[in-house]
Amino acid sequence: MTNSHVPHVVIIGGGFAGLAAARELRRAAVRVTVLDRSNHHTFQPLLYQVATAGLAPSDISVPIRWRLRNQANATVLMAEVVGIDATRQVVRLDDETEIAYDFLIVATGARHAYFGRDEWASFAPGLKSIEDATDMRQRMLLAFERAERTDDPAERDANLTFAIVGGGPTGVELAGSIPDITKRALRKEFRRIDTRQTRVLLIEAGPRILPTFPEDLSRAAQADLEGLGVEVRLGVPVTHIDEHGVSIGEEHVATRTVFWAAGNVASPLGRMLDADTDRAGRVKVANDCSVPAHPNVFVVGDLCIVMRDNGQPAPAVAPTANQTGQHAARMILASMQGRPRTPFQYWHKGDLATIGRHKAVAAFGRLHLSGYFTWFLWLFVHLMYLVGFRNRASVLLQWGWAYVTWQRGVRLITRAAASNTPVLASGTAPVSPSAPPPPELSSGRPISVGDDRVKQTV
């Protein structure tokens, strides 16, 4: 490099890790380009509240450009990366253009996985994006509309049955939210059905829910869910999902609404980096978060596996994403300044999960908390981690209104759900119950096992 050359840092992904890296470089003598196929950053820990009509998508999202608006050395491009050539040091975009880099940070995260059963995706959507959350909300609300219209008791019961697959934080929070809606928010709005008769199942193949939490908190969370009327099924895997329902071992449960919260698979970009990956596609990085064969390339967030001092990998949660993104940026600065790189040190802040209204569990080292106070702690922590004063104020207002009135304010049905559900808009023909799902939800992804842990840590 000549003295006049300004190093170019390309960051792929505008999630927690990508934005943390970009902001860490805000005072550095570098050019930063952030690439993302969406124009917004989403606060994933509250996606389930969008899915259950508690919050609007805009409450938990901000434009990436707005987030970096005061960072003069940062440029944001809305584009999809389709290839990485680490030897030539370029990334290839979907319009076939290439962007050269001096340093690259890959922070494209993970998506939900179906254990090799890609065909389940159209019947059981996962929850990783705003689009996923609004699709879930649509399916949930349309289930009640179908139940109100049908004269068939079996069909009515199937529409009033909700199955959540996966007992991690996402599954637990989804399962705990639905009874709040059915028992209070909706019960006076329908004339032919009693929404209080809604059945909610939480299905976990392992021996307990919240498997990464201490056992006493897992038991407390299960007791809280069962107190809300949720049926918790443990130790039996899901064997089949289709438009008629879900099979749990040998038992078939008739349901028209299944939500998936059971596994993760890494972004396919990780496999383009000439690096070892695990079964889920996560890159096995060096202790400074770089790719061993390409020290100017860093992989951070849910896309990487970085080891802690105790020999265990850092958990795939939002704080890990923030911390690995910051560390990668610092290692770039160290390299530019001729300083040695240092190993990544993960700081575990604690684990939090909420179970409906007034219930939550938390683990801070040996301190284990549950109950009413922990629920308020959960509210405070998530409110403070939201980006932007407007989002914090809006979410606080929505939560306050819901607490006082029990109402869910974001219950719009704006289009036909992606599954086999009728369109209820005036002048539009209903969709046939046997109609196949649209192709956008039928596309397969590489599948591997894993558990949902995106939200469990403060």
Short mmCIF file of C-alpha atoms in Angstrom, two decimals:
data_model
loop_
_atom_site.label_atom_id
_atom_site.label_comp_id
_atom_site.label_asym_id
_atom_site.label_seq_id
_atom_site.Cartn_x
_atom_site.Cartn_y
_atom_site.Cartn_z
CA MET A 1 0.00 0.00 0.00
CA THR A 2 1.16 3.52 -0.73
CA ASN A 3 0.97 6.25 1.86
CA SER A 4 -1.94 7.84 -0.03
CA HIS A 5 -4.00 4.66 -0.08
CA VAL A 6 -6.97 4.63 2.26
CA PRO A 7 -7.74 1.02 3.25
CA HIS A 8 -11.17 -0.15 2.15
CA VAL A 9 -13.14 -2.23 4.65
CA VAL A 10 -16.15 -4.03 3.18
CA ILE A 11 -18.75 -5.32 5.62
CA ILE A 12 -21.34 -7.79 4.36
CA GLY A 13 -24.44 -7.68 6.53
CA GLY A 14 -26.19 -4.90 8.45
CA GLY A 15 -27.20 -6.93 11.48
CA PHE A 16 -25.82 -6.71 14.99
CA ALA A 17 -22.29 -7.82 14.05
CA GLY A 18 -22.00 -5.77 10.86
CA LEU A 19 -23.21 -2.54 12.44
CA ALA A 20 -21.04 -3.07 15.51
CA ALA A 21 -17.99 -3.41 13.26
CA ALA A 22 -18.90 -0.37 11.18
CA ARG A 23 -19.42 1.84 14.22
CA GLU A 24 -16.15 0.67 15.76
CA LEU A 25 -14.40 2.05 12.66
CA ARG A 26 -16.15 5.42 12.71
CA ARG A 27 -12.99 7.35 13.67
CA ALA A 28 -10.54 5.22 11.71
CA ALA A 29 -8.69 6.33 8.59
CA VAL A 30 -10.51 3.82 6.42
CA ARG A 31 -13.32 3.70 3.87
CA VAL A 32 -16.17 1.51 5.05
CA THR A 33 -18.76 0.01 2.71
CA VAL A 34 -21.70 -1.83 4.26
CA LEU A 35 -23.56 -4.20 1.94
CA ASP A 36 -26.97 -5.65 2.78
CA ARG A 37 -29.81 -6.97 0.65
CA SER A 38 -32.27 -5.16 2.95
CA ASN A 39 -32.24 -1.46 3.73
CA HIS A 40 -32.95 -1.92 7.44
CA HIS A 41 -31.47 -3.30 10.63
CA THR A 42 -33.87 -5.42 12.71
CA PHE A 43 -33.80 -5.96 16.45
CA GLN A 44 -34.31 -9.71 16.26
CA PRO A 45 -35.04 -10.38 19.95
CA LEU A 46 -38.44 -8.70 19.53
CA LEU A 47 -39.43 -10.29 16.23
CA TYR A 48 -41.78 -12.63 18.05
CA GLN A 49 -43.79 -9.59 19.20
CA VAL A 50 -44.28 -8.57 15.58
CA ALA A 51 -45.33 -12.14 14.82
CA THR A 52 -47.92 -12.05 17.62
CA ALA A 53 -49.32 -8.59 16.72
CA GLY A 54 -47.82 -6.81 19.69
CA LEU A 55 -45.49 -4.48 17.77
CA ALA A 56 -45.28 -3.10 14.25
CA PRO A 57 -42.26 -3.91 12.07
CA SER A 58 -41.19 -0.26 12.19
CA ASP A 59 -41.00 -0.43 16.00
CA ILE A 60 -38.03 -2.79 15.92
CA SER A 61 -36.29 -1.71 12.72
CA VAL A 62 -34.25 1.26 11.57
CA PRO A 63 -32.76 2.07 8.16
CA ILE A 64 -29.09 1.13 8.00
CA ARG A 65 -28.36 4.44 6.30
CA TRP A 66 -29.99 6.29 9.21
CA ARG A 67 -27.93 4.34 11.73
CA LEU A 68 -24.70 5.35 9.96
CA ARG A 69 -25.85 8.80 8.84
CA ASN A 70 -23.25 10.63 10.96
CA GLN A 71 -20.37 8.36 10.02
CA ALA A 72 -18.63 10.20 7.20
CA ASN A 73 -16.33 7.31 6.28
CA ALA A 74 -19.21 4.85 5.77
CA THR A 75 -21.14 4.12 2.59
CA VAL A 76 -24.23 1.88 2.57
CA LEU A 77 -25.24 -0.08 -0.52
CA MET A 78 -28.40 -2.13 -0.80
CA ALA A 79 -27.14 -5.14 -2.72
CA GLU A 80 -26.91 -8.89 -2.44
CA VAL A 81 -23.50 -10.54 -2.38
CA VAL A 82 -23.44 -13.70 -4.47
CA GLY A 83 -19.74 -14.51 -4.39
CA ILE A 84 -16.46 -13.88 -2.59
CA ASP A 85 -13.01 -14.28 -4.15
CA ALA A 86 -10.64 -14.05 -1.21
CA THR A 87 -7.60 -14.53 -3.46
CA ARG A 88 -8.43 -11.53 -5.67
CA GLN A 89 -9.92 -9.69 -2.68
CA VAL A 90 -13.25 -8.87 -4.31
CA VAL A 91 -16.90 -9.52 -3.56
CA ARG A 92 -19.34 -10.07 -6.42
CA LEU A 93 -22.83 -8.55 -6.32
CA ASP A 94 -26.06 -9.78 -7.84
CA ASP A 95 -25.75 -7.27 -10.70
CA GLU A 96 -22.38 -8.86 -11.61
CA THR A 97 -20.36 -5.88 -10.41
CA GLU A 98 -17.37 -6.42 -8.12
CA ILE A 99 -16.16 -4.46 -5.12
CA ALA A 100 -12.51 -4.69 -4.12
CA TYR A 101 -11.47 -4.66 -0.49
CA ASP A 102 -8.39 -4.50 1.69
CA PHE A 103 -10.23 -6.02 4.64
CA LEU A 104 -13.47 -7.96 4.59
CA ILE A 105 -15.93 -8.64 7.43
CA VAL A 106 -18.60 -11.22 6.68
CA ALA A 107 -21.59 -10.90 9.02
CA THR A 108 -24.48 -12.51 7.16
CA GLY A 109 -25.78 -14.56 10.07
CA ALA A 110 -28.01 -17.62 9.87
CA ARG A 111 -31.46 -18.78 8.85
CA HIS A 112 -33.76 -21.45 10.25
CA ALA A 113 -33.03 -25.08 9.37
CA TYR A 114 -35.42 -28.02 8.94
CA PHE A 115 -33.11 -30.98 9.65
CA GLY A 116 -33.01 -31.98 6.01
CA ARG A 117 -36.78 -31.65 5.50
CA ASP A 118 -36.87 -28.58 3.29
CA GLU A 119 -40.45 -29.33 2.24
CA TRP A 120 -41.65 -28.36 5.73
CA ALA A 121 -40.68 -24.72 5.15
CA SER A 122 -43.92 -23.80 3.37
CA PHE A 123 -46.04 -25.20 6.22
CA ALA A 124 -43.91 -24.12 9.20
CA PRO A 125 -42.26 -20.69 8.75
CA GLY A 126 -39.32 -19.72 10.92
CA LEU A 127 -38.58 -16.37 12.50
CA LYS A 128 -35.42 -14.52 11.46
CA SER A 129 -36.63 -11.45 9.59
CA ILE A 130 -39.40 -8.86 9.39
CA GLU A 131 -40.85 -10.77 6.44
CA ASP A 132 -40.94 -13.95 8.53
CA ALA A 133 -42.65 -12.15 11.41
CA THR A 134 -45.34 -10.56 9.26
CA ASP A 135 -46.00 -13.90 7.57
CA MET A 136 -46.43 -15.54 10.98
CA ARG A 137 -48.78 -12.77 12.10
CA GLN A 138 -50.81 -13.21 8.95
CA ARG A 139 -51.12 -16.96 9.40
CA MET A 140 -52.12 -16.61 13.04
CA LEU A 141 -54.83 -14.02 12.41
CA LEU A 142 -56.22 -15.83 9.38
CA ALA A 143 -56.56 -19.02 11.42
CA PHE A 144 -59.13 -17.29 13.64
CA GLU A 145 -60.94 -15.91 10.60
CA ARG A 146 -61.20 -19.38 9.08
CA ALA A 147 -62.39 -20.84 12.37
CA GLU A 148 -65.14 -18.21 12.55
CA ARG A 149 -66.39 -19.07 9.06
CA THR A 150 -66.40 -22.87 9.12
CA ASP A 151 -69.33 -25.06 10.18
CA ASP A 152 -67.13 -28.15 10.55
CA PRO A 153 -66.17 -28.71 14.23
CA ALA A 154 -63.02 -30.65 13.31
CA GLU A 155 -61.88 -27.92 10.95
CA ARG A 156 -62.64 -25.29 13.56
CA ASP A 157 -60.54 -27.14 16.15
CA ALA A 158 -57.67 -27.51 13.67
CA ASN A 159 -57.70 -23.79 13.00
CA LEU A 160 -57.73 -23.06 16.73
CA THR A 161 -54.69 -25.28 17.30
CA PHE A 162 -51.21 -23.75 17.11
CA ALA A 163 -48.04 -25.84 17.19
CA ILE A 164 -44.61 -24.34 17.86
CA VAL A 165 -41.64 -26.59 17.08
CA GLY A 166 -38.56 -25.86 19.18
CA GLY A 167 -38.24 -25.10 22.88
CA GLY A 168 -35.54 -22.43 22.73
CA PRO A 169 -36.22 -18.78 23.60
CA THR A 170 -38.09 -18.05 20.37
CA GLY A 171 -40.39 -21.04 20.78
CA VAL A 172 -41.02 -20.31 24.44
CA GLU A 173 -41.80 -16.65 23.81
CA LEU A 174 -44.12 -17.43 20.91
CA ALA A 175 -45.94 -20.08 22.92
CA GLY A 176 -46.30 -17.77 25.92
CA SER A 177 -47.67 -14.90 23.84
CA ILE A 178 -50.52 -16.68 22.07
CA PRO A 179 -52.61 -17.35 25.22
CA ASP A 180 -52.46 -13.64 26.07
CA ILE A 181 -54.08 -12.90 22.73
CA THR A 182 -56.68 -15.66 22.74
CA LYS A 183 -57.86 -15.38 26.33
CA ARG A 184 -58.15 -11.62 26.55
CA ALA A 185 -57.47 -9.61 23.38
CA LEU A 186 -59.71 -11.55 20.98
CA ARG A 187 -62.36 -13.17 23.14
CA LYS A 188 -65.05 -10.48 22.60
CA GLU A 189 -64.44 -9.98 18.90
CA PHE A 190 -65.79 -13.23 17.46
CA ARG A 191 -69.37 -14.50 17.61
CA ARG A 192 -69.14 -18.12 16.47
CA ILE A 193 -65.95 -19.21 18.20
CA ASP A 194 -64.57 -18.94 21.71
CA THR A 195 -60.93 -17.98 21.28
CA ARG A 196 -60.27 -19.06 24.86
CA GLN A 197 -60.54 -22.65 23.61
CA THR A 198 -57.42 -22.18 21.48
CA ARG A 199 -54.91 -24.99 21.91
CA VAL A 200 -51.17 -24.20 21.95
CA LEU A 201 -48.51 -26.92 21.78
CA LEU A 202 -44.78 -26.39 22.30
CA ILE A 203 -42.80 -29.32 20.94
CA GLU A 204 -39.19 -29.92 21.98
CA ALA A 205 -37.27 -33.03 20.96
CA GLY A 206 -34.86 -32.68 23.87
CA PRO A 207 -35.51 -33.45 27.54
CA ARG A 208 -36.31 -29.83 28.51
CA ILE A 209 -37.15 -26.43 27.13
CA LEU A 210 -34.58 -23.60 27.22
CA PRO A 211 -31.76 -26.17 27.13
CA THR A 212 -29.01 -23.55 27.41
CA PHE A 213 -30.48 -22.19 30.66
CA PRO A 214 -29.91 -23.77 34.08
CA GLU A 215 -32.25 -26.70 34.76
CA ASP A 216 -34.16 -24.96 37.55
CA LEU A 217 -35.06 -22.10 35.21
CA SER A 218 -36.12 -24.54 32.49
CA ARG A 219 -38.48 -26.16 34.98
CA ALA A 220 -39.80 -22.77 36.08
CA ALA A 221 -40.41 -21.73 32.47
CA GLN A 222 -42.25 -24.97 31.74
CA ALA A 223 -44.44 -24.50 34.82
CA ASP A 224 -45.24 -20.94 33.72
CA LEU A 225 -46.18 -22.08 30.22
CA GLU A 226 -48.37 -24.86 31.53
CA GLY A 227 -50.02 -22.36 33.84
CA LEU A 228 -50.99 -20.41 30.71
CA GLY A 229 -52.51 -23.54 29.21
CA VAL A 230 -49.67 -24.40 26.84
CA GLU A 231 -49.13 -28.13 26.26
CA VAL A 232 -45.39 -28.80 26.48
CA ARG A 233 -44.26 -31.97 24.68
CA LEU A 234 -40.72 -33.09 25.50
CA GLY A 235 -38.45 -35.86 24.28
CA VAL A 236 -40.33 -36.70 21.08
CA PRO A 237 -39.25 -35.22 17.74
CA VAL A 238 -41.48 -33.93 14.98
CA THR A 239 -41.61 -36.54 12.23
CA HIS A 240 -43.85 -34.87 9.65
CA ILE A 241 -45.47 -31.53 8.82
CA ASP A 242 -47.96 -30.84 6.06
CA GLU A 243 -51.10 -28.80 5.38
CA HIS A 244 -53.11 -31.12 7.61
CA GLY A 245 -51.01 -30.84 10.75
CA VAL A 246 -47.91 -32.04 12.55
CA SER A 247 -46.81 -35.51 13.61
CA ILE A 248 -45.10 -35.82 17.00
CA GLY A 249 -43.56 -39.26 16.98
CA GLU A 250 -46.51 -41.51 16.13
CA GLU A 251 -49.16 -38.97 17.17
CA HIS A 252 -50.76 -36.72 14.56
CA VAL A 253 -52.13 -33.34 15.66
CA ALA A 254 -54.53 -31.63 13.28
CA THR A 255 -53.53 -27.99 12.94
CA ARG A 256 -53.43 -25.41 10.20
CA THR A 257 -50.75 -23.27 11.86
CA VAL A 258 -47.24 -24.50 12.68
CA PHE A 259 -44.39 -22.18 13.64
CA TRP A 260 -40.75 -23.31 13.42
CA ALA A 261 -38.18 -22.36 16.07
CA ALA A 262 -35.99 -25.44 16.13
CA GLY A 263 -32.74 -24.91 14.29
CA ASN A 264 -30.29 -22.67 12.45
CA VAL A 265 -28.17 -22.95 9.34
CA ALA A 266 -25.45 -20.46 8.46
CA SER A 267 -25.42 -18.18 5.45
CA PRO A 268 -23.98 -19.89 2.35
CA LEU A 269 -21.33 -17.16 2.04
CA GLY A 270 -19.30 -18.88 4.73
CA ARG A 271 -18.59 -21.79 2.42
CA MET A 272 -16.97 -19.44 -0.13
CA LEU A 273 -14.06 -18.48 2.11
CA ASP A 274 -11.66 -21.43 1.81
CA ALA A 275 -12.20 -22.26 5.48
CA ASP A 276 -13.39 -25.18 7.56
CA THR A 277 -17.08 -25.14 8.49
CA ASP A 278 -19.22 -27.20 10.82
CA ARG A 279 -22.36 -29.10 9.80
CA ALA A 280 -24.43 -25.93 10.06
CA GLY A 281 -22.08 -24.04 7.74
CA ARG A 282 -20.49 -21.87 10.44
CA VAL A 283 -16.89 -20.89 9.74
CA LYS A 284 -14.21 -22.10 12.15
CA VAL A 285 -12.26 -18.88 12.57
CA ALA A 286 -8.93 -18.20 14.29
CA ASN A 287 -8.99 -16.79 17.82
CA ASP A 288 -8.93 -13.24 16.42
CA CYS A 289 -12.08 -13.95 14.30
CA SER A 290 -10.12 -14.06 11.04
CA VAL A 291 -10.12 -16.83 8.44
CA PRO A 292 -6.87 -18.79 8.89
CA ALA A 293 -6.08 -18.90 5.15
CA HIS A 294 -6.95 -15.21 4.66
CA PRO A 295 -5.99 -13.07 7.66
CA ASN A 296 -7.55 -9.95 6.13
CA VAL A 297 -10.97 -11.66 6.08
CA PHE A 298 -13.04 -11.82 9.28
CA VAL A 299 -16.21 -13.81 9.94
CA VAL A 300 -18.37 -12.66 12.83
CA GLY A 301 -21.73 -13.17 14.48
CA ASP A 302 -23.82 -16.29 13.92
CA LEU A 303 -21.75 -17.19 10.86
CA CYS A 304 -18.62 -18.01 12.88
CA ILE A 305 -17.44 -20.39 15.55
CA VAL A 306 -14.95 -18.72 17.87
CA MET A 307 -13.70 -20.52 20.95
CA ARG A 308 -13.75 -19.18 24.48
CA ASP A 309 -11.05 -19.66 27.13
CA ASN A 310 -12.94 -22.66 28.53
CA GLY A 311 -12.69 -24.49 25.22
CA GLN A 312 -16.37 -24.00 24.38
CA PRO A 313 -17.62 -21.94 21.43
CA ALA A 314 -19.14 -18.57 22.14
CA PRO A 315 -22.96 -18.85 21.98
CA ALA A 316 -24.79 -17.80 18.82
CA VAL A 317 -26.58 -14.86 20.40
CA ALA A 318 -26.85 -11.13 19.80
CA PRO A 319 -24.12 -10.09 22.30
CA THR A 320 -21.68 -12.47 20.63
CA ALA A 321 -22.48 -10.81 17.32
CA ASN A 322 -21.86 -7.35 18.77
CA GLN A 323 -18.63 -8.40 20.45
CA THR A 324 -17.17 -10.31 17.49
CA GLY A 325 -18.01 -7.42 15.16
CA GLN A 326 -16.24 -4.96 17.42
CA HIS A 327 -13.26 -7.28 17.84
CA ALA A 328 -12.83 -7.76 14.08
CA ALA A 329 -12.81 -3.99 13.59
CA ARG A 330 -10.20 -3.57 16.33
CA MET A 331 -8.01 -6.25 14.75
CA ILE A 332 -8.16 -4.39 11.44
CA LEU A 333 -6.95 -1.25 13.21
CA ALA A 334 -4.22 -3.25 14.96
CA SER A 335 -2.98 -4.60 11.61
CA MET A 336 -2.98 -1.13 10.07
CA GLN A 337 -0.98 0.23 12.99
CA GLY A 338 1.50 -2.66 13.09
CA ARG A 339 0.30 -3.93 16.46
CA PRO A 340 -0.15 -7.64 17.21
CA ARG A 341 -3.63 -9.06 17.13
CA THR A 342 -5.24 -10.36 20.31
CA PRO A 343 -7.61 -13.28 20.89
CA PHE A 344 -11.33 -12.63 21.12
CA GLN A 345 -12.61 -12.61 24.70
CA TYR A 346 -16.33 -13.24 25.07
CA TRP A 347 -18.10 -11.42 27.89
CA HIS A 348 -21.21 -13.33 28.90
CA LYS A 349 -23.74 -10.84 30.25
CA GLY A 350 -26.49 -13.29 31.16
CA ASP A 351 -29.50 -15.13 29.79
CA LEU A 352 -33.08 -13.82 29.60
CA ALA A 353 -36.35 -15.21 28.26
CA THR A 354 -39.93 -14.13 28.82
CA ILE A 355 -43.00 -16.35 29.18
CA GLY A 356 -46.12 -14.34 28.50
CA ARG A 357 -47.34 -11.63 30.82
CA HIS A 358 -45.59 -11.13 34.16
CA LYS A 359 -43.30 -14.17 33.73
CA ALA A 360 -39.64 -14.38 32.75
CA VAL A 361 -36.47 -16.24 33.66
CA ALA A 362 -32.92 -14.92 33.90
CA ALA A 363 -29.51 -16.36 34.68
CA PHE A 364 -26.57 -14.15 35.64
CA GLY A 365 -23.84 -16.56 36.60
CA ARG A 366 -24.99 -18.28 39.79
CA LEU A 367 -27.85 -15.83 40.23
CA HIS A 368 -31.07 -17.35 38.89
CA LEU A 369 -34.22 -15.23 38.73
CA SER A 370 -37.81 -15.80 37.70
CA GLY A 371 -41.21 -14.21 38.11
CA TYR A 372 -42.66 -10.71 38.12
CA PHE A 373 -39.49 -8.70 38.82
CA THR A 374 -37.59 -10.63 36.15
CA TRP A 375 -40.29 -9.79 33.62
CA PHE A 376 -39.80 -6.07 34.27
CA LEU A 377 -36.03 -6.59 34.00
CA TRP A 378 -36.57 -8.26 30.63
CA LEU A 379 -38.68 -5.28 29.49
CA PHE A 380 -36.05 -2.76 30.60
CA VAL A 381 -33.11 -4.57 29.01
CA HIS A 382 -34.80 -5.02 25.65
CA LEU A 383 -36.05 -1.45 25.63
CA MET A 384 -32.54 -0.12 26.25
CA TYR A 385 -31.02 -2.28 23.51
CA LEU A 386 -33.40 -0.98 20.85
CA VAL A 387 -31.80 1.39 18.35
CA GLY A 388 -33.07 4.96 18.37
CA PHE A 389 -35.19 7.05 20.73
CA ARG A 390 -38.23 6.86 18.43
CA ASN A 391 -38.27 3.05 18.57
CA ARG A 392 -37.84 3.03 22.34
CA ALA A 393 -40.66 5.53 22.81
CA SER A 394 -42.97 3.68 20.41
CA VAL A 395 -42.33 0.29 21.98
CA LEU A 396 -42.78 1.67 25.49
CA LEU A 397 -46.11 3.20 24.45
CA GLN A 398 -47.27 -0.04 22.80
CA TRP A 399 -46.26 -2.11 25.82
CA GLY A 400 -47.97 0.29 28.21
CA TRP A 401 -51.19 0.26 26.17
CA ALA A 402 -51.16 -3.54 25.94
CA TYR A 403 -50.51 -3.87 29.66
CA VAL A 404 -53.47 -1.68 30.59
CA THR A 405 -55.96 -2.83 27.95
CA TRP A 406 -54.75 -6.37 27.07
CA GLN A 407 -55.11 -5.32 23.42
CA ARG A 408 -52.80 -6.05 20.51
CA GLY A 409 -52.67 -3.01 18.28
CA VAL A 410 -51.11 -4.44 15.11
CA ARG A 411 -53.71 -6.90 13.83
CA LEU A 412 -53.90 -6.02 10.15
CA ILE A 413 -54.53 -8.68 7.53
CA THR A 414 -53.20 -7.07 4.38
CA ARG A 415 -52.71 -9.95 1.94
CA ALA A 416 -53.30 -13.67 1.56
CA ALA A 417 -50.99 -15.66 3.80
CA ALA A 418 -48.37 -17.75 2.09
CA SER A 419 -50.03 -20.98 3.17
CA ASN A 420 -53.36 -22.45 2.06
CA THR A 421 -55.60 -19.75 3.50
CA PRO A 422 -58.57 -18.00 1.90
CA VAL A 423 -58.44 -14.37 0.91
CA LEU A 424 -61.11 -12.50 2.82
CA ALA A 425 -60.98 -9.19 1.00
CA SER A 426 -64.21 -8.09 -0.65
CA GLY A 427 -64.45 -9.03 -4.30
CA THR A 428 -61.56 -11.50 -4.19
CA ALA A 429 -62.07 -15.17 -4.79
CA PRO A 430 -61.05 -17.49 -1.94
CA VAL A 431 -57.96 -19.59 -2.41
CA SER A 432 -58.59 -23.29 -2.70
CA PRO A 433 -57.57 -25.22 0.42
CA SER A 434 -55.52 -27.50 -1.80
CA ALA A 435 -53.64 -24.67 -3.49
CA PRO A 436 -49.85 -25.09 -3.29
CA PRO A 437 -47.78 -22.56 -1.41
CA PRO A 438 -46.16 -19.77 -3.43
CA PRO A 439 -42.69 -20.50 -4.79
CA GLU A 440 -40.99 -17.91 -2.58
CA LEU A 441 -41.56 -20.11 0.48
CA SER A 442 -40.70 -23.34 -1.30
CA SER A 443 -37.08 -22.53 -1.97
CA GLY A 444 -34.77 -24.86 -0.13
CA ARG A 445 -31.73 -23.98 1.92
CA PRO A 446 -28.85 -26.11 3.22
CA ILE A 447 -30.15 -27.77 6.37
CA SER A 448 -28.39 -28.80 9.53
CA VAL A 449 -29.26 -29.30 13.14
CA GLY A 450 -28.94 -26.56 15.73
CA ASP A 451 -31.03 -24.83 18.33
CA ASP A 452 -32.59 -21.41 18.37
CA ARG A 453 -30.47 -19.21 20.62
CA VAL A 454 -30.68 -15.83 18.99
CA LYS A 455 -32.38 -14.07 21.90
CA GLN A 456 -31.41 -15.80 25.08
CA THR A 457 -28.63 -13.48 26.15
CA VAL A 458 -28.86 -9.91 27.40
#
